[in-house]
Amino acid sequence: MLARRRHDEIVKILRLDGMVRVSTLAVALGVSEMTVRRDLETLSSSGIVEKFHGGASLVGRPTTEEPGFDVKRTMQTDVKESIAEKAAARVRPGSSVGLTAGTTTWMLAKYLDVRPLTVVTNSISVAEVLYPMASPTLDVVLTGGVRTPSDALVGPVAVASLSSLHIDVLFMGVHGMTERAGFTTPNLMEAETNRAFIRGAAELVVVADHTKFGVTGLSTICPLESADSLIIDAELDEAALQLLRSEIPDVELVRPEPTESPERKQFNDPKPFDVTGVA
Amino acid sequence: MLARRRHDEIVKILRLDGMVRVSTLAVALGVSEMTVRRDLETLSSSGIVEKFHGGASLVGRPTTEEPGFDVKRTMQTDVKESIAEKAAARVRPGSSVGLTAGTTTWMLAKYLDVRPLTVVTNSISVAEVLYPMASPTLDVVLTGGVRTPSDALVGPVAVASLSSLHIDVLFMGVHGMTERAGFTTPNLMEAETNRAFIRGAAELVVVADHTKFGVTGLSTICPLESADSLIIDAELDEAALQLLRSEIPDVELVRPEPTESPERKQFNDPKPFDVTGVA
DNA sequence: AAGCATGTTCGAACATGTGCGAATTGACGA
DNA sequence: TCGTCAATTCGCACATGTTCGAACATGCTT
């Protein structure tokens, strides 16, 4: 097996399980431990993984590996992360939530830790974040459809799926919001799909960072006042905030945490990991 | 062979298999390794491929091509590859085809090179094979649903999506087939979803390797006679073949081509191979 | 004949496994 | 809390096999 392929394989395994032992990788990849160490050394100096005695984990926060779909590295990652975290805190056990496609909702998915929970999404990336966590108390429903470049499943199939589903809270990411155009997205079909999403939702929570304000996408999803809540970062200027508050009952301001490298697992607990046993 | 043509060929091969070894390409293209290296050098500086020690891959694409869901490397890979290739050859331009979940159908997807084409699938892995090839002449529709461990999207959402879609040919993988139980799968919901798939299909082509014969899964999808065609490898014993032919109008026997997966290639094996699959 | 694509040769770079001493860890007892 | 020990893990150094690419040779095209 080629070195390069091993590297990809290692990252893939780490995505599934957060951490691996060197010995496990050696068996899984069919090479000696020394080779695994050298691979980890390489990945480590590229900043991809973090080595520790006995194994390695993905570096720092949840996946530095971008969700390939977010080509426009608009950054704001920390901001979005904070917004996502705050949004996730609103989810109540036993409810069913919807997540549209988007970077923020993708991050949100990672913070969903209440159970039982049902999640409906039209984003493959979001679904893939949740699948490894799936359990009898976590249902993940993917709507069908055709995929847009931004990784949303849209179109008649998506709309039809959504029209038969009813969710408690919909978390929706948007590409832009203005007073006149409301919440917008560049993609016509995505707008339509999101409207179908909204129709089936008891509550609409929009998640967005401040750079979205004043931006108008091609297609309107819904007017501002359709949102029950908006979670946005505090960089927003005063006038904008005024306006948003006048249209939306509940505007929650989030200020990015001053960096956290919080609950990264500690190394003295190398949980054994069996690659072959992945169901 | 012209340099330009080789470049196209290399890219084509890479689309199919994620990565190739220089040595493999040299044999496949019938040129020296040095020439392959020069080709890769060109493609690399155009930003098309990414070189690494021993081979190359498409930029930004992981070299791991295994469908994560098939961790139980059930073998028969060469056989399945041949079956998939033969099945793909049946697809006519302008038609719409369905692909159920499964390793064989996943491989089949890689060989779909006629256009225009519409593909409907309930497997995320299959969809992901097709997305990079998507174009105005290739539509990929993913049904919704919840995901089974074997990577099929199933359940009411899937069934509802399928009931509104009509396809020309459905390629279905199965877990088992016997005279009494017909085509079977271990998963109840998957069986139901496959039935919905079949209802919307004008023609049913089952793809399976001979190890599936005599195996009974928990749930019957449909009786043997529901299949219009069966594509299976020639390892099948005579009695089984008799039986199958008596139930299914068209049984196509495939014998594994010397076609081999590049990554399993041994060097002392000089037999040429044509990855393109277009005879 | 000049120019280009390709093959061949060969030393350097790279990749991998093994042996072995050093470093880290966790458990036990004072 | 601290010290000690045994087991594990690490990574250097070396040996071996593979791959790379510069330089040169050959043959085809214009």
Coordinates of C-alpha atoms (C1' of nucleotides) in Angstrom, one line a residue:
Chain A
M1 CA 0.0 0.0 0.0
L2 CA 1.3 3.4 -0.9
A3 CA 2.3 5.8 1.7
R4 CA -0.1 8.4 0.4
R5 CA -3.1 6.1 0.6
R6 CA -2.2 5.1 4.1
H7 CA -2.3 8.7 5.1
D8 CA -5.7 9.2 3.7
E9 CA -6.8 6.0 5.4
I10 CA -5.5 7.1 8.7
V11 CA -7.4 10.4 8.5
K12 CA -10.5 8.6 7.5
I13 CA -10.2 6.3 10.5
L14 CA -9.6 9.2 12.7
R15 CA -12.7 10.9 11.5
L16 CA -14.7 7.9 12.5
D17 CA -13.3 7.5 15.9
G18 CA -11.4 10.5 17.1
M19 CA -8.3 8.6 18.0
V20 CA -6.3 5.5 17.2
R21 CA -3.5 3.5 18.7
V22 CA -0.4 3.0 16.7
S23 CA -0.7 -0.8 17.1
T24 CA -4.2 -0.8 15.8
L25 CA -3.3 1.2 12.7
A26 CA -0.4 -1.1 12.1
V27 CA -2.7 -4.1 11.9
A28 CA -5.4 -2.3 10.1
L29 CA -3.1 -1.0 7.4
G30 CA -0.9 -4.1 7.3
V31 CA 2.4 -2.4 7.9
S32 CA 4.8 -2.2 10.8
E33 CA 4.4 0.1 13.7
M34 CA 7.5 1.9 12.7
T35 CA 5.9 2.8 9.4
V36 CA 2.8 4.0 11.1
R37 CA 4.9 6.2 13.4
R38 CA 6.6 7.6 10.4
D39 CA 3.2 8.2 8.7
L40 CA 1.9 9.9 11.8
E41 CA 5.1 12.0 12.0
T42 CA 4.4 13.2 8.4
L43 CA 0.7 13.9 9.1
S44 CA 1.6 15.6 12.3
S45 CA 4.1 18.0 10.8
S46 CA 1.5 18.8 8.2
G47 CA -0.7 19.8 11.1
I48 CA -3.3 17.2 10.2
V49 CA -3.1 15.0 13.2
E50 CA -1.8 15.2 16.7
K51 CA 0.5 12.5 18.0
F52 CA 0.6 11.3 21.6
H53 CA 2.1 8.4 23.4
G54 CA 0.3 5.3 22.0
G55 CA -1.5 6.8 19.2
A56 CA -2.9 10.0 17.5
S57 CA -6.0 12.1 17.1
L58 CA -7.2 14.7 14.7
V59 CA -5.7 17.9 15.5
G60 CA -7.4 20.5 17.7
R61 CA -11.1 21.1 17.1
P62 CA -13.6 19.1 15.2
T63 CA -12.0 18.5 11.9
T64 CA -9.8 21.1 10.4
E65 CA -10.6 19.2 7.3
E66 CA -13.0 21.5 5.6
P67 CA -16.4 20.2 4.5
G68 CA -15.4 20.1 0.9
F69 CA -18.5 21.8 -0.1
D70 CA -17.6 25.1 1.4
V71 CA -15.2 26.2 -1.3
K72 CA -15.6 29.8 -0.5
R73 CA -13.5 29.8 2.6
T74 CA -15.4 32.8 3.9
M75 CA -13.7 32.1 7.2
Q76 CA -15.7 33.3 10.1
T77 CA -15.1 29.7 11.3
D78 CA -14.8 30.6 14.9
V79 CA -17.8 32.8 14.7
K80 CA -19.8 30.1 13.1
E81 CA -18.6 27.6 15.6
S82 CA -19.9 29.7 18.4
I83 CA -23.2 30.3 16.7
A84 CA -23.6 26.6 16.1
E85 CA -22.9 25.8 19.7
K86 CA -25.4 28.3 20.9
A87 CA -28.0 27.0 18.5
A88 CA -27.4 23.4 19.5
A89 CA -28.1 24.4 23.1
R90 CA -31.7 25.2 22.2
V91 CA -32.5 21.7 21.1
R92 CA -34.6 19.8 23.6
P93 CA -34.5 16.1 24.2
G94 CA -37.3 14.2 22.4
S95 CA -37.8 16.8 19.8
S96 CA -37.3 16.6 16.1
V97 CA -35.1 19.2 14.4
G98 CA -34.4 20.2 10.8
L99 CA -31.1 21.3 9.5
T100 CA -30.7 22.9 6.1
A101 CA -27.5 22.8 4.1
G102 CA -24.7 25.1 5.1
T103 CA -21.5 25.5 7.0
T104 CA -23.1 26.7 10.1
T105 CA -25.7 24.0 10.2
W106 CA -23.0 21.5 9.5
M107 CA -21.2 22.6 12.5
L108 CA -24.4 22.7 14.5
A109 CA -24.8 19.0 13.8
K110 CA -21.6 18.2 15.6
Y111 CA -22.9 19.9 18.8
L112 CA -26.2 18.0 18.9
D113 CA -25.8 15.9 22.0
V114 CA -29.2 15.6 23.5
R115 CA -31.1 12.4 23.2
P116 CA -33.6 11.1 22.1
L117 CA -33.6 13.2 19.0
T118 CA -34.7 13.1 15.4
V119 CA -32.8 15.1 12.8
V120 CA -34.1 15.8 9.3
T121 CA -31.7 17.3 6.8
N122 CA -31.2 17.9 3.1
S123 CA -27.5 18.0 3.4
I124 CA -25.4 14.9 2.8
S125 CA -22.5 16.5 4.7
V126 CA -24.7 17.1 7.7
A127 CA -26.1 13.6 7.6
E128 CA -22.5 12.2 7.5
V129 CA -21.6 14.1 10.6
L130 CA -24.5 12.5 12.3
Y131 CA -24.3 8.9 11.0
P132 CA -21.4 7.9 13.2
M133 CA -23.4 9.1 16.2
A134 CA -26.6 7.3 15.2
S135 CA -28.1 5.1 17.8
P136 CA -31.6 3.9 18.8
T137 CA -32.1 7.4 20.3
L138 CA -30.9 9.3 17.3
D139 CA -32.7 9.1 14.1
V140 CA -31.3 10.8 11.0
V141 CA -33.5 11.3 8.1
L142 CA -32.1 12.5 4.8
T143 CA -34.4 14.1 2.3
G144 CA -33.9 13.0 -1.3
G145 CA -33.3 15.2 -4.3
V146 CA -30.6 16.3 -6.6
R147 CA -27.5 18.0 -5.2
T148 CA -26.6 21.6 -5.6
P149 CA -22.9 22.7 -5.7
S150 CA -23.4 23.8 -2.1
D151 CA -24.3 20.3 -1.1
A152 CA -28.0 20.8 -0.6
L153 CA -30.5 18.2 -1.8
V154 CA -33.2 20.0 -3.6
G155 CA -36.0 19.7 -6.2
P156 CA -39.3 17.9 -6.3
V157 CA -38.1 14.8 -4.5
A158 CA -36.8 16.9 -1.7
V159 CA -39.9 19.0 -1.5
A160 CA -42.1 15.9 -1.6
S161 CA -40.2 14.3 1.2
L162 CA -40.4 17.4 3.4
S163 CA -44.1 17.9 2.9
S164 CA -44.7 14.7 4.7
L165 CA -42.4 15.4 7.6
H166 CA -43.1 17.6 10.6
I167 CA -40.4 19.0 12.8
D168 CA -40.3 21.1 15.9
V169 CA -37.5 23.4 15.2
L170 CA -35.8 24.1 11.9
F171 CA -32.3 25.5 11.9
M172 CA -31.7 27.3 8.6
G173 CA -28.5 28.8 7.3
V174 CA -28.9 31.6 4.7
H175 CA -26.6 33.3 2.2
G176 CA -28.0 36.7 2.7
M177 CA -30.6 38.8 4.5
T178 CA -31.9 42.3 3.9
E179 CA -35.0 44.2 4.9
R180 CA -36.4 44.2 1.4
A181 CA -35.5 40.7 0.1
G182 CA -35.7 38.9 3.4
F183 CA -33.6 35.7 3.7
T184 CA -32.1 34.8 0.4
T185 CA -30.0 32.1 -1.3
P186 CA -28.3 32.1 -4.7
N187 CA -30.1 28.9 -5.7
L188 CA -33.7 28.9 -6.8
M189 CA -34.3 25.3 -6.1
E190 CA -32.7 25.6 -2.7
A191 CA -35.0 28.4 -1.8
E192 CA -38.0 26.4 -2.8
T193 CA -36.8 23.4 -0.8
N194 CA -36.1 25.6 2.2
R195 CA -39.7 26.9 2.0
A196 CA -40.9 23.3 2.1
F197 CA -38.8 22.8 5.1
I198 CA -40.3 25.8 6.8
R199 CA -43.8 24.8 6.0
G200 CA -43.3 21.6 8.0
A201 CA -41.6 23.3 10.9
A202 CA -43.3 24.6 14.1
E203 CA -40.4 27.0 14.7
L204 CA -37.9 28.6 12.5
V205 CA -34.4 29.5 13.8
V206 CA -32.1 31.2 11.4
V207 CA -28.4 30.9 12.0
A208 CA -26.0 33.4 10.3
D209 CA -23.0 35.4 10.9
H210 CA -23.0 39.2 10.6
T211 CA -21.4 39.2 7.1
K212 CA -24.7 37.9 5.8
F213 CA -26.5 41.1 6.6
G214 CA -27.0 43.3 3.6
V215 CA -26.3 40.6 1.2
T216 CA -29.0 39.7 -1.3
G217 CA -29.1 36.3 -3.0
L218 CA -31.0 35.6 -6.2
S219 CA -33.9 34.0 -4.6
T220 CA -35.9 34.9 -1.5
I221 CA -36.6 32.1 0.9
C222 CA -38.9 34.0 3.2
P223 CA -39.3 37.5 4.7
L224 CA -37.4 38.3 7.9
E225 CA -40.5 38.2 10.0
S226 CA -41.0 34.5 9.2
A227 CA -38.2 33.7 11.5
D228 CA -39.0 33.1 15.1
S229 CA -35.4 33.4 16.2
L230 CA -32.1 34.6 14.7
I231 CA -28.8 33.6 16.2
I232 CA -26.1 35.9 14.9
D233 CA -22.7 37.1 16.1
A234 CA -22.3 40.4 18.0
E235 CA -20.2 42.1 15.3
L236 CA -23.4 43.2 13.8
D237 CA -23.7 47.0 13.6
E238 CA -26.3 48.8 15.7
A239 CA -28.6 49.8 12.9
A240 CA -28.8 46.3 11.5
L241 CA -29.6 45.0 14.9
Q242 CA -32.4 47.5 15.4
L243 CA -33.9 46.5 12.1
L244 CA -33.6 42.8 12.8
R245 CA -35.1 43.1 16.2
S246 CA -38.1 45.0 14.8
E247 CA -38.9 42.1 12.5
I248 CA -37.8 39.0 14.5
P249 CA -39.1 38.4 18.0
D250 CA -36.0 36.8 19.3
V251 CA -32.5 37.9 18.2
E252 CA -29.7 36.2 20.1
L253 CA -26.3 37.8 19.9
V254 CA -23.3 35.5 20.2
R255 CA -19.8 36.6 20.8
P256 CA -17.1 34.2 19.7
E257 CA -15.4 32.5 22.7
P258 CA -11.8 33.7 23.1
T259 CA -10.6 30.4 21.8
E260 CA -11.2 27.1 23.4
S261 CA -9.4 23.9 23.0
P262 CA -11.8 22.4 25.4
E263 CA -13.0 18.9 25.6
R264 CA -10.3 17.4 23.5
K265 CA -9.9 13.9 24.9
Q266 CA -6.9 13.4 27.1
F267 CA -4.3 11.1 26.0
N268 CA -4.0 8.8 29.0
D269 CA -7.2 7.2 27.9
P270 CA -6.4 5.5 24.7
K271 CA -9.6 3.7 24.0
P272 CA -9.0 0.6 22.0
F273 CA -10.4 0.8 18.6
D274 CA -11.2 -1.9 16.2
V275 CA -11.3 -0.8 12.6
T276 CA -12.7 -4.0 11.3
G277 CA -15.7 -3.8 13.6
V278 CA -17.2 -0.8 12.1
A279 CA -20.7 -1.8 11.5
Chain B
M1 CA -0.4 6.6 -28.5
L2 CA -0.3 10.4 -28.5
A3 CA 0.7 12.2 -25.4
R4 CA -2.6 14.1 -25.3
R5 CA -4.6 11.0 -25.5
R6 CA -2.6 9.5 -22.7
H7 CA -3.3 12.4 -20.5
D8 CA -7.0 12.0 -21.1
E9 CA -6.7 8.4 -20.4
I10 CA -4.9 9.0 -17.1
V11 CA -7.5 11.4 -15.9
K12 CA -10.2 8.9 -16.9
I13 CA -8.5 6.2 -14.9
L14 CA -8.1 8.4 -11.9
R15 CA -11.8 9.3 -12.0
L16 CA -12.6 5.6 -11.7
D17 CA -10.1 4.7 -9.1
G18 CA -9.0 7.6 -7.0
M19 CA -5.3 6.9 -7.4
V20 CA -2.9 4.9 -9.6
R21 CA 0.6 3.7 -9.4
V22 CA 3.1 4.8 -12.0
S23 CA 3.9 1.2 -12.7
T24 CA 0.2 0.4 -13.3
L25 CA -0.2 3.2 -15.7
A26 CA 2.9 2.3 -17.6
V27 CA 1.5 -1.2 -18.2
A28 CA -2.0 0.1 -18.9
L29 CA -0.9 2.7 -21.4
G30 CA 1.8 0.5 -22.9
V31 CA 4.6 3.1 -22.3
S32 CA 7.6 3.3 -20.1
E33 CA 7.4 4.5 -16.5
M34 CA 9.5 7.5 -17.4
T35 CA 7.0 8.6 -19.9
V36 CA 4.2 8.2 -17.4
R37 CA 6.2 10.3 -15.0
R38 CA 6.6 13.0 -17.6
D39 CA 2.9 12.8 -18.3
L40 CA 2.1 13.1 -14.6
E41 CA 4.5 16.0 -14.4
T42 CA 2.6 17.8 -17.1
L43 CA -0.8 17.1 -15.5
S44 CA 0.5 18.0 -12.2
S45 CA 1.8 21.4 -13.3
S46 CA -1.6 22.1 -14.9
G47 CA -3.1 21.4 -11.5
I48 CA -5.1 18.4 -12.7
V49 CA -3.5 15.7 -10.7
E50 CA -1.4 15.4 -7.6
K51 CA 1.8 13.4 -7.7
F52 CA 3.2 11.5 -4.8
H53 CA 5.9 8.9 -4.4
G54 CA 4.7 5.8 -6.3
G55 CA 1.7 7.3 -8.1
A56 CA -0.8 10.1 -8.4
S57 CA -4.3 11.1 -7.7
L58 CA -6.8 13.7 -8.7
V59 CA -6.2 16.9 -6.8
G60 CA -8.4 17.1 -3.7
R61 CA -9.7 13.6 -4.0
P62 CA -8.8 11.1 -1.4
T63 CA -7.0 8.1 -2.6
T64 CA -9.2 5.8 -0.5
E65 CA -11.9 4.5 -2.8
E66 CA -13.3 1.7 -0.7
P67 CA -16.9 2.3 0.1
G68 CA -16.7 2.7 3.8
F69 CA -19.8 0.6 4.1
D70 CA -18.2 -2.5 2.8
V71 CA -15.7 -3.0 5.6
K72 CA -16.4 -6.7 5.5
R73 CA -14.2 -7.0 2.5
T74 CA -16.3 -9.8 1.2
M75 CA -13.9 -10.4 -1.5
Q76 CA -15.1 -11.3 -4.9
T77 CA -14.0 -7.9 -5.9
D78 CA -12.7 -8.8 -9.2
V79 CA -15.8 -10.8 -10.0
K80 CA -18.0 -7.9 -8.9
E81 CA -16.0 -5.5 -11.0
S82 CA -16.6 -7.6 -14.1
I83 CA -20.2 -8.0 -13.4
A84 CA -20.5 -4.3 -12.9
E85 CA -18.8 -3.6 -16.1
K86 CA -21.0 -5.9 -18.1
A87 CA -24.1 -4.4 -16.5
A88 CA -23.0 -0.9 -17.3
A89 CA -22.7 -1.8 -20.9
R90 CA -26.4 -2.4 -21.0
V91 CA -27.2 1.2 -20.2
R92 CA -28.5 3.2 -23.2
P93 CA -28.0 6.9 -23.7
G94 CA -31.0 9.0 -22.8
S95 CA -32.4 6.4 -20.4
S96 CA -32.9 6.7 -16.7
V97 CA -31.5 4.0 -14.5
G98 CA -31.9 3.0 -10.9
L99 CA -29.2 1.7 -8.6
T100 CA -29.9 0.1 -5.3
A101 CA -27.3 0.1 -2.5
G102 CA -24.6 -2.5 -2.6
T103 CA -21.0 -3.1 -3.6
T104 CA -21.7 -4.3 -7.1
T105 CA -24.0 -1.4 -7.9
W106 CA -21.4 1.0 -6.4
M107 CA -18.9 -0.4 -8.8
L108 CA -21.4 -0.2 -11.6
A109 CA -21.8 3.5 -11.0
K110 CA -18.1 4.0 -11.9
Y111 CA -18.6 2.4 -15.3
L112 CA -21.6 4.5 -16.3
D113 CA -20.2 6.5 -19.1
V114 CA -23.1 7.0 -21.5
R115 CA -24.7 10.4 -21.7
P116 CA -27.3 11.8 -21.4
L117 CA -28.3 9.8 -18.4
T118 CA -30.5 10.0 -15.3
V119 CA -29.5 8.0 -12.3
V120 CA -31.7 7.4 -9.3
T121 CA -30.2 5.7 -6.2
N122 CA -30.9 5.2 -2.6
S123 CA -27.2 4.8 -1.7
I124 CA -25.2 7.7 -0.6
S125 CA -22.0 6.0 -1.7
V126 CA -23.3 5.4 -5.2
A127 CA -24.4 9.1 -5.4
E128 CA -20.9 10.2 -4.3
V129 CA -19.3 8.2 -7.0
L130 CA -21.5 10.0 -9.5
Y131 CA -21.4 13.5 -8.2
P132 CA -17.9 14.3 -9.5
M133 CA -19.0 13.3 -12.9
A134 CA -22.2 15.2 -12.8
S135 CA -22.8 17.5 -15.8
P136 CA -25.8 18.9 -17.6
T137 CA -26.2 15.5 -19.3
L138 CA -26.0 13.5 -16.1
D139 CA -28.6 13.9 -13.4
V140 CA -28.2 12.2 -10.1
V141 CA -31.2 11.8 -7.9
L142 CA -30.8 10.6 -4.4
T143 CA -33.9 9.2 -2.6
G144 CA -34.3 10.2 0.9
G145 CA -34.7 8.1 4.0
V146 CA -32.9 6.8 7.0
R147 CA -29.6 5.0 6.5
T148 CA -29.1 1.3 7.1
P149 CA -25.7 -0.1 8.2
S150 CA -25.2 -1.2 4.6
D151 CA -25.6 2.3 3.4
A152 CA -29.1 2.1 1.9
L153 CA -31.5 4.9 2.4
V154 CA -34.8 3.3 3.4
G155 CA -38.1 3.8 5.0
P156 CA -41.3 5.8 4.2
V157 CA -39.4 8.8 2.9
A158 CA -37.5 6.6 0.5
V159 CA -40.6 4.7 -0.6
A160 CA -42.5 7.9 -1.1
S161 CA -39.7 9.4 -3.2
L162 CA -39.5 6.3 -5.4
S163 CA -43.2 6.0 -5.9
S164 CA -43.1 9.3 -7.9
L165 CA -40.2 8.3 -10.0
H166 CA -40.2 6.1 -13.1
I167 CA -37.0 4.5 -14.4
D168 CA -36.2 2.4 -17.4
V169 CA -33.8 -0.1 -15.9
L170 CA -33.2 -0.9 -12.3
F171 CA -30.0 -2.5 -11.4
M172 CA -30.4 -4.3 -8.1
G173 CA -27.9 -6.0 -5.8
V174 CA -29.1 -8.7 -3.5
H175 CA -27.8 -10.5 -0.5
G176 CA -29.2 -13.9 -1.4
M177 CA -31.3 -15.8 -3.8
T178 CA -33.0 -19.2 -3.6
E179 CA -35.7 -20.9 -5.4
R180 CA -38.1 -20.7 -2.5
A181 CA -37.3 -17.3 -1.0
G182 CA -36.5 -15.5 -4.2
F183 CA -34.2 -12.5 -3.9
T184 CA -33.6 -11.6 -0.3
T185 CA -31.9 -9.1 1.9
P186 CA -31.2 -9.1 5.7
N187 CA -33.0 -5.8 6.2
L188 CA -36.8 -5.6 6.2
M189 CA -36.9 -1.9 5.4
E190 CA -34.4 -2.3 2.6
A191 CA -36.6 -5.0 1.1
E192 CA -39.6 -2.7 1.1
T193 CA -37.6 0.1 -0.4
N194 CA -36.3 -2.1 -3.1
R195 CA -39.9 -3.2 -3.9
A196 CA -40.8 0.4 -4.3
F197 CA -37.9 0.8 -6.6
I198 CA -39.0 -2.2 -8.7
R199 CA -42.6 -0.9 -9.0
G200 CA -41.3 2.2 -10.7
A201 CA -39.0 0.3 -13.0
A202 CA -39.8 -0.9 -16.5
E203 CA -37.1 -3.5 -16.4
L204 CA -35.3 -5.3 -13.5
V205 CA -31.7 -6.4 -13.8
V206 CA -30.3 -8.2 -10.8
V207 CA -26.5 -8.2 -10.4
A208 CA -25.0 -10.8 -8.1
D209 CA -22.0 -13.0 -7.8
H210 CA -22.4 -16.8 -7.5
T211 CA -21.8 -16.8 -3.7
K212 CA -25.2 -15.3 -3.3
F213 CA -26.9 -18.4 -4.7
G214 CA -28.4 -20.6 -2.0
V215 CA -28.3 -17.8 0.6
T216 CA -31.5 -16.7 2.2
G217 CA -31.8 -13.3 3.8
L218 CA -34.4 -12.4 6.4
S219 CA -36.7 -10.6 4.0
T220 CA -37.8 -11.4 0.5
I221 CA -37.6 -8.6 -2.0
C222 CA -39.3 -10.4 -4.9
P223 CA -39.5 -13.9 -6.4
L224 CA -36.8 -14.9 -9.0
E225 CA -39.2 -14.6 -11.9
S226 CA -39.7 -10.9 -11.3
A227 CA -36.2 -10.3 -12.7
D228 CA -36.0 -9.6 -16.4
S229 CA -32.3 -10.2 -16.4
L230 CA -29.6 -11.6 -14.1
I231 CA -26.0 -10.9 -14.5
I232 CA -23.9 -13.3 -12.5
D233 CA -20.4 -14.8 -12.7
A234 CA -19.7 -18.1 -14.4
E235 CA -18.6 -19.9 -11.2
L236 CA -22.2 -20.8 -10.7
D237 CA -22.7 -24.6 -10.7
E238 CA -24.7 -26.2 -13.4
A239 CA -27.8 -27.1 -11.3
A240 CA -28.1 -23.5 -10.1
L241 CA -27.8 -22.2 -13.6
Q242 CA -30.5 -24.5 -14.8
L243 CA -32.8 -23.3 -12.1
L244 CA -32.1 -19.7 -12.6
R245 CA -32.6 -20.0 -16.4
S246 CA -36.0 -21.6 -15.8
E247 CA -37.2 -18.6 -13.8
I248 CA -35.4 -15.7 -15.5
P249 CA -35.7 -15.0 -19.2
D250 CA -32.2 -13.6 -19.5
V251 CA -29.2 -14.9 -17.5
E252 CA -25.9 -13.5 -18.5
L253 CA -22.8 -15.3 -17.4
V254 CA -19.7 -13.2 -16.8
R255 CA -16.3 -14.6 -16.4
P256 CA -13.9 -12.3 -14.5
E257 CA -11.8 -10.5 -17.0
P258 CA -8.1 -10.1 -16.5
T259 CA -9.2 -6.7 -15.5
E260 CA -7.8 -6.0 -12.1
S261 CA -8.0 -3.3 -9.6
P262 CA -4.9 -1.3 -9.9
E263 CA -4.1 -1.3 -6.2
R264 CA -3.9 -5.0 -6.0
K265 CA -1.7 -5.2 -9.0
Q266 CA 1.4 -7.3 -8.8
F267 CA 4.4 -6.3 -10.7
N268 CA 5.4 -9.7 -12.1
D269 CA 2.1 -9.8 -13.8
P270 CA 2.7 -8.5 -17.3
K271 CA -0.7 -8.9 -18.7
P272 CA -2.0 -5.7 -20.2
F273 CA -5.3 -4.3 -19.0
D274 CA -7.7 -1.7 -20.2
V275 CA -9.2 0.2 -17.5
T276 CA -11.5 2.2 -19.7
G277 CA -13.6 -0.8 -20.3
V278 CA -14.7 0.4 -23.7
A279 CA -13.9 -2.3 -26.1
Chain C
dA1 C1' 18.7 18.5 -40.3
dA2 C1' 16.2 20.3 -36.4
dG3 C1' 12.8 19.4 -33.0
dC4 C1' 10.2 16.5 -30.2
dA5 C1' 8.6 12.4 -27.9
dT6 C1' 10.1 8.3 -25.9
dG7 C1' 13.2 4.7 -24.0
dT8 C1' 17.4 3.5 -21.1
dT9 C1' 20.8 3.9 -17.7
dC10 C1' 22.2 4.9 -13.2
dG11 C1' 23.1 7.4 -8.9
dA12 C1' 20.2 9.6 -5.4
dA13 C1' 16.0 9.9 -2.8
dC14 C1' 12.5 7.5 -0.7
dA15 C1' 10.1 3.7 1.8
dT16 C1' 9.9 -0.1 4.9
dG17 C1' 11.2 -3.5 8.4
dT18 C1' 14.2 -4.9 12.3
dG19 C1' 17.0 -4.5 16.4
dC20 C1' 17.9 -2.0 20.4
dG21 C1' 18.4 1.4 23.9
dA22 C1' 15.8 5.4 25.7
dA23 C1' 11.5 7.4 27.3
dT24 C1' 6.8 7.2 29.0
dT25 C1' 3.2 5.2 31.5
dG26 C1' 0.5 3.0 35.1
dA27 C1' 0.5 0.3 39.3
dC28 C1' 2.1 -0.7 43.7
dG29 C1' 3.8 0.2 48.1
dA30 C1' 6.1 3.1 51.5
Chain D
dT1 C1' 2.9 12.3 48.0
dC2 C1' 6.7 10.1 46.3
dG3 C1' 9.8 6.3 44.6
dT4 C1' 10.4 2.2 42.1
dC5 C1' 9.5 -1.3 38.7
dA6 C1' 7.7 -3.7 34.7
dA7 C1' 5.5 -3.2 30.5
dT8 C1' 4.8 -0.6 26.8
dT9 C1' 6.0 2.7 23.3
dC10 C1' 9.2 5.5 20.9
dG11 C1' 12.4 6.6 17.5
dC12 C1' 17.3 6.2 15.9
dA13 C1' 20.3 3.6 12.9
dC14 C1' 21.0 0.3 9.6
dA15 C1' 19.8 -2.9 5.7
dT16 C1' 17.1 -3.8 1.8
dG17 C1' 14.2 -2.9 -1.9
dT18 C1' 11.6 0.5 -4.7
dT19 C1' 10.9 4.8 -7.1
dC20 C1' 12.6 9.1 -9.0
dG21 C1' 14.5 12.1 -12.4
dA22 C1' 18.7 13.9 -14.8
dA23 C1' 21.3 12.9 -18.8
dC24 C1' 21.9 10.7 -22.8
dA25 C1' 20.4 7.7 -26.8
dT26 C1' 17.1 6.5 -30.3
dG27 C1' 13.6 7.1 -33.6
dC28 C1' 9.8 9.7 -35.7
dT29 C1' 7.9 13.9 -37.7
dT30 C1' 8.2 18.1 -40.2

